[in-house]
Amino acid sequence: MRITRRFTTENRSAYDGIAFRTQASEIKKSDGSVVFAKTDVTVPDGWSQIAVDILAQKYFRQAGVPAKRIAVPEDDVPEFLWRQQAAPDINELPEDQRSGGENDARQVFDRMAGAWTYWGWKAGYFDTADDAQAFFDETRFMLASQTAAPNSPQWFNTGLHWAYGIEGPSQGHFYVDYRNGELTKSSGSYEHPQPHACFIQSIADDLVNEGGIMDLWLREARLFKYGSGTGTNFSTLRGEGEPLSGGGKSSGLMSFLKIGDRAAGAIKSGGTTRRAAKMVIVDADHPDIETFIDWKVREEQKVAALVAGSRLARTHLNAIVRACRDWDGVDSDQRFDPKTNKSLKREIKAARASEIPENLIRRAIQMARQGRTKIEFPDLNTDWDSEAYATVSGQNANNSVRVDDDFLRAVDRDEDWALTNRVDGRVSKTLKARALWDRIGEAAWQCADPGLQFDTTINDWHTCPQSGRINASNPCSEYMFLDNTACNLASLNLMAFRCVDGSFDVDGFSHAARLWTIVLEISVLMAQFPSREIAERSYHFRTLGLGYANLGGLLMANGIGYDSAEGRALCAAITALMTGTAYTASAEIAEEHGPFPGFAVNREDMLRVIRNHRRAAYGHHDGYENLSIRPVPLNAADCPDPNLAAAAKKAWDTALETGSAHGFRNAQVSVIAPTGTIGLVMDCDTTGIEPDYALVKFKTLAGGGYFKIINRTVPLALKTLGYNDEQIDEISRYAVGRASLIGAPKINESSLTDRGFDEDAFERIENALDGAYDLRFVFNKYTLGEEFCLETLGFSRDQLDDTGFDMLEALGYTKADIDLANAYVCGAMTLEGAPHLNPEHLAIFDCATPCGRTGTRALSAESHIRMMAAAQPFVSGAISKTINMPYTATVEDCQQAFMLSWQLGLKANALYRDGSKLSQPLARLFDDDEDEDRDEDIDIIDEIVERPPAARAEVIAERIIERVVERERQRLPDRRKGYTQKALVGGHKVYIRTGEYEDGRLGEVFIDMHK
């Protein structure tokens, strides 16, 4: 193939024009402990700290990179593509200097792009060495400029053997040799990397044989180890009570799902800190479907029971021990007899009333008799990573129910629905379709699972139905194809193609889509797979997953609302152009290398699907072939970029024409993935097809700490809408705040001076305002110093130690004063109420949830669904997206969202109602001891759920701190010993001071800072 250059220049470095910097990368836990640190990370200068940290921690190879390497010449390979390996004399170096890790981003870009180009050259994908060099340079530039990124397993694995000669023992993988089509067992771990992120695997109703139940856990483990995810439809497994061939009854689907769930929970993907990614799918007519739907609901109820039970048991059992210990009778043995020890009798009665098991009650008395004064009992909580969640099942997978049109029409007509046995096909149970539908809606409302996959729509758009039906998806539901196949993902950063005037770089985007289609196709031929069947079927169908990120950012930057006809049309046009271009590239490859082996038998079906895509691109409302649900077509009249809409139509004309002539190299070419980690590596404001989540964000600093910045798309949007620089600055300051009290209303240098603040105290406050969310978090003894607060401001120690103490209020400021100053200094974190802003423009800045403490606007669930519907007709696979719903959403709202998704032609959807998981912070706020005021807590809960998320977070943070401090504080003596350490940091004098209890234990630490 011929490769043209657009981003690079021949005979010049691929990185020409990109500045690089060297800096540190450090990641800490919430307790301040360092979990990762690297001091010499070299990265493109434009990358944010978050992107740097992800690259350094997750994607740099941390060990095994030889310090000295030599090239391995190959006669038929250009010299710049010769792979490398450790130098023969490397052992002459000291052992600790022979190898290390990557520390320069160019090492990562070079090894990935080099491996793709190397394998592409070996397989004859480039006409000349100049084409190969152009491909190598263009892909490296796009990686470095954050224009595009492949899925995580590519970063983990690709190029380690090519660039460094890294070897590893075979893990039981297979690949099909591109030279002769023969299935081959891999001899190592890295020569053929595992670059695919998404897998679909089958399961046979067989316990121990290959392809069966226990074999699936092994195949899943191979995938999780290298950072990939997998999904399976488990509907082949017989239901509970169905007969076994050797006699007896089956334990049912759920018993095996729990084994797989536990196995997945024990593995972290790719040796990194993320969990294994797994999807469990069950058809709506499976005999165990009702139990499956309720699975996570019941398990979360168990978490609640464990948490409540552990705390009740701890409270009552220790009360029983205390009653024994504190008895003041004469006969010591009688203290353990409830007949004589009335306090013990009362505590036993209270324990029984709380359902504490009788054996535990007796055990507590026995332990008291043996001299124990306290019973250690687990204090479980609802944290996601807590022991309570680890104890229950179902927490390591996404669950989905597979529903077809027959079921959904039965729901609409209130008809019966039959559940059928897997062995003999007989009806095991008949129930109302609406009863099952209600169960699905309530489960999604309660715990955000299960999602739905719309089987009929999925298979109507299937390009290869003659080879089998589509039964399942990957964990995020964007890759949907035949069982035992894999998909390799990559995403384009849409903001990289936004021109200065706001127009879309159609030619640049088409160029990138073509090159990344080639990248993904080459990745298929170089890859290894976890089983024979996946290796063979991935070779035969060669499915790809090109997608994009930053749609929400692009729309906002262009002054287009996410919930608007223009926004949906722009999304449709971009998606249509991407997939049409990718299919055209696939057909070009097929012209030279032949179509995918499964094309011939599926030719007519695939061309029918391509024609349906083209009809949607042309805006047709009818005339579709063999579709049960008509798609939402592109409305070119609504598209704000006519050239883009025209290019989208042309792309599908070319795809159909070229594919009809030569076939296609790939059965699928596109998906819309969530792009979580790679979206952050590309510094995308928004991921996948999502809208923005906030207008003000916190930027991480290299040395630690953070400061607030306006979302970078906001000023672009305001400029597009015609606001001048002064107005944009004032609107931005309204959102972010000025981070200074100079000129602030009510609370400022003048009013503080009147209250006793000197220049030094005011400077301390000023220095603490950069990342402040609320002024109340700054005015405290830790910022000002305890001595100043006591002696100058005249506060008592009790006031300063009181977590509910409001220093500003105590200084005489009213709530209105504080609110005015807060808005000026810390910002509203929303544009609602901003000066100069036309109310008609507010919709452009709507986010997924309300912004700031006072924001009320947010995108509706319907707006999310309609945006997905705009893109879906132009995606080979599906769209991974969770529909966010407010806390106040009802079960019926959830059902309506699912129904609308089906009616608009989506292939899958999942819902998340705010507050539907026990592990959310709201559920952890009010775990007080028995003597706390529960009525007050209920009032606070009611207050919090009505607030926007940002304001809710403020109350949550205060409440958590208050509980922790008040419960565990031991007062320090008024006169205390301590230690002071002086240091000079960046020209600033820093004093670390401590205070000690009378027994020498550390009681407080605070830092003073002076210029």
JSON list of C-alpha atoms in Angstrom, two decimals, residues 180-310:
[
{"chain": "A", "resi": 180, "resn": "ASN", "atom": "CA", "xyz": [0.78, -20.11, 5.26]},
{"chain": "A", "resi": 181, "resn": "GLY", "atom": "CA", "xyz": [-2.40, -19.85, 7.33]},
{"chain": "A", "resi": 182, "resn": "GLU", "atom": "CA", "xyz": [-1.31, -22.61, 9.72]},
{"chain": "A", "resi": 183, "resn": "LEU", "atom": "CA", "xyz": [-2.35, -22.60, 13.36]},
{"chain": "A", "resi": 184, "resn": "THR", "atom": "CA", "xyz": [0.83, -22.49, 15.47]},
{"chain": "A", "resi": 185, "resn": "LYS", "atom": "CA", "xyz": [1.48, -22.72, 19.19]},
{"chain": "A", "resi": 186, "resn": "SER", "atom": "CA", "xyz": [3.45, -19.74, 20.49]},
{"chain": "A", "resi": 187, "resn": "SER", "atom": "CA", "xyz": [6.99, -20.49, 21.63]},
{"chain": "A", "resi": 188, "resn": "GLY", "atom": "CA", "xyz": [7.18, -17.38, 23.82]},
{"chain": "A", "resi": 189, "resn": "SER", "atom": "CA", "xyz": [5.22, -14.55, 25.39]},
{"chain": "A", "resi": 190, "resn": "TYR", "atom": "CA", "xyz": [6.28, -11.47, 23.46]},
{"chain": "A", "resi": 191, "resn": "GLU", "atom": "CA", "xyz": [7.47, -12.22, 19.91]},
{"chain": "A", "resi": 192, "resn": "HIS", "atom": "CA", "xyz": [3.80, -12.41, 19.01]},
{"chain": "A", "resi": 193, "resn": "PRO", "atom": "CA", "xyz": [2.28, -10.00, 21.55]},
{"chain": "A", "resi": 194, "resn": "GLN", "atom": "CA", "xyz": [-1.27, -10.03, 22.88]},
{"chain": "A", "resi": 195, "resn": "PRO", "atom": "CA", "xyz": [-2.44, -6.57, 21.74]},
{"chain": "A", "resi": 196, "resn": "HIS", "atom": "CA", "xyz": [-6.18, -7.24, 21.75]},
{"chain": "A", "resi": 197, "resn": "ALA", "atom": "CA", "xyz": [-8.28, -5.70, 24.52]},
{"chain": "A", "resi": 198, "resn": "CYS", "atom": "CA", "xyz": [-11.63, -7.29, 23.81]},
{"chain": "A", "resi": 199, "resn": "PHE", "atom": "CA", "xyz": [-12.54, -10.94, 23.63]},
{"chain": "A", "resi": 200, "resn": "ILE", "atom": "CA", "xyz": [-15.74, -12.91, 23.33]},
{"chain": "A", "resi": 201, "resn": "GLN", "atom": "CA", "xyz": [-15.54, -16.54, 24.43]},
{"chain": "A", "resi": 202, "resn": "SER", "atom": "CA", "xyz": [-17.97, -19.40, 24.24]},
{"chain": "A", "resi": 203, "resn": "ILE", "atom": "CA", "xyz": [-18.75, -21.90, 26.96]},
{"chain": "A", "resi": 204, "resn": "ALA", "atom": "CA", "xyz": [-19.99, -25.44, 26.47]},
{"chain": "A", "resi": 205, "resn": "ASP", "atom": "CA", "xyz": [-22.30, -27.18, 28.93]},
{"chain": "A", "resi": 206, "resn": "ASP", "atom": "CA", "xyz": [-19.45, -29.44, 29.97]},
{"chain": "A", "resi": 207, "resn": "LEU", "atom": "CA", "xyz": [-17.64, -29.38, 33.30]},
{"chain": "A", "resi": 208, "resn": "VAL", "atom": "CA", "xyz": [-13.99, -30.25, 32.59]},
{"chain": "A", "resi": 209, "resn": "ASN", "atom": "CA", "xyz": [-13.37, -30.79, 28.87]},
{"chain": "A", "resi": 210, "resn": "GLU", "atom": "CA", "xyz": [-11.83, -28.26, 26.48]},
{"chain": "A", "resi": 211, "resn": "GLY", "atom": "CA", "xyz": [-14.27, -25.43, 25.79]},
{"chain": "A", "resi": 212, "resn": "GLY", "atom": "CA", "xyz": [-16.26, -26.24, 28.91]},
{"chain": "A", "resi": 213, "resn": "ILE", "atom": "CA", "xyz": [-16.88, -24.54, 32.22]},
{"chain": "A", "resi": 214, "resn": "MET", "atom": "CA", "xyz": [-13.58, -25.02, 34.04]},
{"chain": "A", "resi": 215, "resn": "ASP", "atom": "CA", "xyz": [-11.61, -24.47, 30.84]},
{"chain": "A", "resi": 216, "resn": "LEU", "atom": "CA", "xyz": [-13.19, -21.01, 30.49]},
{"chain": "A", "resi": 217, "resn": "TRP", "atom": "CA", "xyz": [-11.68, -19.86, 33.79]},
{"chain": "A", "resi": 218, "resn": "LEU", "atom": "CA", "xyz": [-8.24, -20.83, 32.48]},
{"chain": "A", "resi": 219, "resn": "ARG", "atom": "CA", "xyz": [-8.81, -19.01, 29.18]},
{"chain": "A", "resi": 220, "resn": "GLU", "atom": "CA", "xyz": [-10.05, -15.94, 31.05]},
{"chain": "A", "resi": 221, "resn": "ALA", "atom": "CA", "xyz": [-6.97, -15.96, 33.29]},
{"chain": "A", "resi": 222, "resn": "ARG", "atom": "CA", "xyz": [-4.68, -15.88, 30.23]},
{"chain": "A", "resi": 223, "resn": "LEU", "atom": "CA", "xyz": [-6.50, -12.77, 29.02]},
{"chain": "A", "resi": 224, "resn": "PHE", "atom": "CA", "xyz": [-6.60, -10.98, 32.36]},
{"chain": "A", "resi": 225, "resn": "LYS", "atom": "CA", "xyz": [-2.87, -11.56, 32.84]},
{"chain": "A", "resi": 226, "resn": "TYR", "atom": "CA", "xyz": [-2.07, -9.49, 29.75]},
{"chain": "A", "resi": 227, "resn": "GLY", "atom": "CA", "xyz": [-4.57, -6.70, 30.46]},
{"chain": "A", "resi": 228, "resn": "SER", "atom": "CA", "xyz": [-7.46, -7.82, 28.25]},
{"chain": "A", "resi": 229, "resn": "GLY", "atom": "CA", "xyz": [-11.14, -8.32, 29.00]},
{"chain": "A", "resi": 230, "resn": "THR", "atom": "CA", "xyz": [-13.62, -10.99, 28.00]},
{"chain": "A", "resi": 231, "resn": "GLY", "atom": "CA", "xyz": [-17.34, -11.57, 27.76]},
{"chain": "A", "resi": 232, "resn": "THR", "atom": "CA", "xyz": [-19.39, -14.76, 27.51]},
{"chain": "A", "resi": 233, "resn": "ASN", "atom": "CA", "xyz": [-23.03, -15.66, 27.08]},
{"chain": "A", "resi": 234, "resn": "PHE", "atom": "CA", "xyz": [-23.61, -18.35, 29.71]},
{"chain": "A", "resi": 235, "resn": "SER", "atom": "CA", "xyz": [-27.06, -19.33, 28.43]},
{"chain": "A", "resi": 236, "resn": "THR", "atom": "CA", "xyz": [-25.75, -22.68, 27.18]},
{"chain": "A", "resi": 237, "resn": "LEU", "atom": "CA", "xyz": [-25.42, -23.87, 30.79]},
{"chain": "A", "resi": 238, "resn": "ARG", "atom": "CA", "xyz": [-28.40, -25.84, 32.06]},
{"chain": "A", "resi": 239, "resn": "GLY", "atom": "CA", "xyz": [-30.59, -24.35, 34.74]},
{"chain": "A", "resi": 240, "resn": "GLU", "atom": "CA", "xyz": [-30.91, -25.43, 38.34]},
{"chain": "A", "resi": 241, "resn": "GLY", "atom": "CA", "xyz": [-32.63, -28.78, 38.65]},
{"chain": "A", "resi": 242, "resn": "GLU", "atom": "CA", "xyz": [-32.17, -29.87, 35.02]},
{"chain": "A", "resi": 243, "resn": "PRO", "atom": "CA", "xyz": [-31.05, -33.49, 34.68]},
{"chain": "A", "resi": 244, "resn": "LEU", "atom": "CA", "xyz": [-27.39, -34.51, 34.33]},
{"chain": "A", "resi": 245, "resn": "SER", "atom": "CA", "xyz": [-26.30, -37.24, 31.91]},
{"chain": "A", "resi": 246, "resn": "GLY", "atom": "CA", "xyz": [-24.89, -39.37, 34.73]},
{"chain": "A", "resi": 247, "resn": "GLY", "atom": "CA", "xyz": [-27.95, -38.96, 36.89]},
{"chain": "A", "resi": 248, "resn": "GLY", "atom": "CA", "xyz": [-28.78, -36.32, 39.45]},
{"chain": "A", "resi": 249, "resn": "LYS", "atom": "CA", "xyz": [-29.69, -32.69, 39.02]},
{"chain": "A", "resi": 250, "resn": "SER", "atom": "CA", "xyz": [-27.68, -29.70, 37.90]},
{"chain": "A", "resi": 251, "resn": "SER", "atom": "CA", "xyz": [-26.71, -27.14, 40.51]},
{"chain": "A", "resi": 252, "resn": "GLY", "atom": "CA", "xyz": [-27.58, -24.53, 37.90]},
{"chain": "A", "resi": 253, "resn": "LEU", "atom": "CA", "xyz": [-26.07, -21.57, 36.16]},
{"chain": "A", "resi": 254, "resn": "MET", "atom": "CA", "xyz": [-25.50, -19.43, 39.25]},
{"chain": "A", "resi": 255, "resn": "SER", "atom": "CA", "xyz": [-23.26, -21.94, 41.02]},
{"chain": "A", "resi": 256, "resn": "PHE", "atom": "CA", "xyz": [-20.75, -21.73, 38.17]},
{"chain": "A", "resi": 257, "resn": "LEU", "atom": "CA", "xyz": [-21.02, -17.97, 37.72]},
{"chain": "A", "resi": 258, "resn": "LYS", "atom": "CA", "xyz": [-19.89, -17.60, 41.32]},
{"chain": "A", "resi": 259, "resn": "ILE", "atom": "CA", "xyz": [-16.76, -19.68, 40.62]},
{"chain": "A", "resi": 260, "resn": "GLY", "atom": "CA", "xyz": [-15.86, -17.52, 37.63]},
{"chain": "A", "resi": 261, "resn": "ASP", "atom": "CA", "xyz": [-16.54, -14.37, 39.60]},
{"chain": "A", "resi": 262, "resn": "ARG", "atom": "CA", "xyz": [-14.18, -15.43, 42.39]},
{"chain": "A", "resi": 263, "resn": "ALA", "atom": "CA", "xyz": [-11.47, -16.40, 39.89]},
{"chain": "A", "resi": 264, "resn": "ALA", "atom": "CA", "xyz": [-11.70, -13.02, 38.14]},
{"chain": "A", "resi": 265, "resn": "GLY", "atom": "CA", "xyz": [-11.54, -11.20, 41.46]},
{"chain": "A", "resi": 266, "resn": "ALA", "atom": "CA", "xyz": [-8.21, -12.80, 42.25]},
{"chain": "A", "resi": 267, "resn": "ILE", "atom": "CA", "xyz": [-6.56, -11.47, 39.08]},
{"chain": "A", "resi": 268, "resn": "LYS", "atom": "CA", "xyz": [-5.52, -7.93, 38.21]},
{"chain": "A", "resi": 269, "resn": "SER", "atom": "CA", "xyz": [-5.28, -7.15, 34.50]},
{"chain": "A", "resi": 270, "resn": "GLY", "atom": "CA", "xyz": [-1.85, -6.86, 32.97]},
{"chain": "A", "resi": 271, "resn": "GLY", "atom": "CA", "xyz": [-0.07, -6.90, 36.31]},
{"chain": "A", "resi": 272, "resn": "THR", "atom": "CA", "xyz": [-1.47, -3.42, 36.93]},
{"chain": "A", "resi": 273, "resn": "THR", "atom": "CA", "xyz": [-3.80, -2.19, 39.61]},
{"chain": "A", "resi": 274, "resn": "ARG", "atom": "CA", "xyz": [-7.08, -2.50, 37.73]},
{"chain": "A", "resi": 275, "resn": "ARG", "atom": "CA", "xyz": [-9.46, -5.39, 38.17]},
{"chain": "A", "resi": 276, "resn": "ALA", "atom": "CA", "xyz": [-10.09, -8.10, 35.63]},
{"chain": "A", "resi": 277, "resn": "ALA", "atom": "CA", "xyz": [-12.65, -6.96, 33.03]},
{"chain": "A", "resi": 278, "resn": "LYS", "atom": "CA", "xyz": [-15.43, -9.48, 32.54]},
{"chain": "A", "resi": 279, "resn": "MET", "atom": "CA", "xyz": [-18.95, -9.55, 31.07]},
{"chain": "A", "resi": 280, "resn": "VAL", "atom": "CA", "xyz": [-21.62, -12.10, 31.98]},
{"chain": "A", "resi": 281, "resn": "ILE", "atom": "CA", "xyz": [-24.61, -12.35, 29.66]},
{"chain": "A", "resi": 282, "resn": "VAL", "atom": "CA", "xyz": [-27.72, -14.50, 30.05]},
{"chain": "A", "resi": 283, "resn": "ASP", "atom": "CA", "xyz": [-30.66, -14.77, 27.66]},
{"chain": "A", "resi": 284, "resn": "ALA", "atom": "CA", "xyz": [-34.07, -13.63, 28.87]},
{"chain": "A", "resi": 285, "resn": "ASP", "atom": "CA", "xyz": [-35.54, -17.13, 28.38]},
{"chain": "A", "resi": 286, "resn": "HIS", "atom": "CA", "xyz": [-33.00, -19.00, 30.54]},
{"chain": "A", "resi": 287, "resn": "PRO", "atom": "CA", "xyz": [-34.58, -20.97, 33.42]},
{"chain": "A", "resi": 288, "resn": "ASP", "atom": "CA", "xyz": [-32.37, -19.15, 35.96]},
{"chain": "A", "resi": 289, "resn": "ILE", "atom": "CA", "xyz": [-32.86, -15.66, 34.53]},
{"chain": "A", "resi": 290, "resn": "GLU", "atom": "CA", "xyz": [-34.83, -14.37, 37.53]},
{"chain": "A", "resi": 291, "resn": "THR", "atom": "CA", "xyz": [-32.07, -15.39, 39.94]},
{"chain": "A", "resi": 292, "resn": "PHE", "atom": "CA", "xyz": [-29.47, -13.86, 37.63]},
{"chain": "A", "resi": 293, "resn": "ILE", "atom": "CA", "xyz": [-31.30, -10.53, 37.44]},
{"chain": "A", "resi": 294, "resn": "ASP", "atom": "CA", "xyz": [-31.49, -10.34, 41.23]},
{"chain": "A", "resi": 295, "resn": "TRP", "atom": "CA", "xyz": [-27.94, -11.61, 41.80]},
{"chain": "A", "resi": 296, "resn": "LYS", "atom": "CA", "xyz": [-26.20, -8.29, 42.48]},
{"chain": "A", "resi": 297, "resn": "VAL", "atom": "CA", "xyz": [-29.23, -6.89, 44.29]},
{"chain": "A", "resi": 298, "resn": "ARG", "atom": "CA", "xyz": [-29.10, -9.78, 46.75]},
{"chain": "A", "resi": 299, "resn": "GLU", "atom": "CA", "xyz": [-25.33, -9.58, 47.12]},
{"chain": "A", "resi": 300, "resn": "GLU", "atom": "CA", "xyz": [-25.48, -5.87, 47.92]},
{"chain": "A", "resi": 301, "resn": "GLN", "atom": "CA", "xyz": [-28.15, -6.66, 50.48]},
{"chain": "A", "resi": 302, "resn": "LYS", "atom": "CA", "xyz": [-25.70, -9.16, 51.98]},
{"chain": "A", "resi": 303, "resn": "VAL", "atom": "CA", "xyz": [-23.10, -6.38, 52.18]},
{"chain": "A", "resi": 304, "resn": "ALA", "atom": "CA", "xyz": [-25.61, -4.24, 54.07]},
{"chain": "A", "resi": 305, "resn": "ALA", "atom": "CA", "xyz": [-26.35, -7.17, 56.37]},
{"chain": "A", "resi": 306, "resn": "LEU", "atom": "CA", "xyz": [-22.65, -7.85, 56.98]},
{"chain": "A", "resi": 307, "resn": "VAL", "atom": "CA", "xyz": [-21.95, -4.22, 57.79]},
{"chain": "A", "resi": 308, "resn": "ALA", "atom": "CA", "xyz": [-24.96, -3.81, 60.07]},
{"chain": "A", "resi": 309, "resn": "GLY", "atom": "CA", "xyz": [-24.48, -7.23, 61.63]},
{"chain": "A", "resi": 310, "resn": "SER", "atom": "CA", "xyz": [-20.79, -6.74, 62.35]}
]
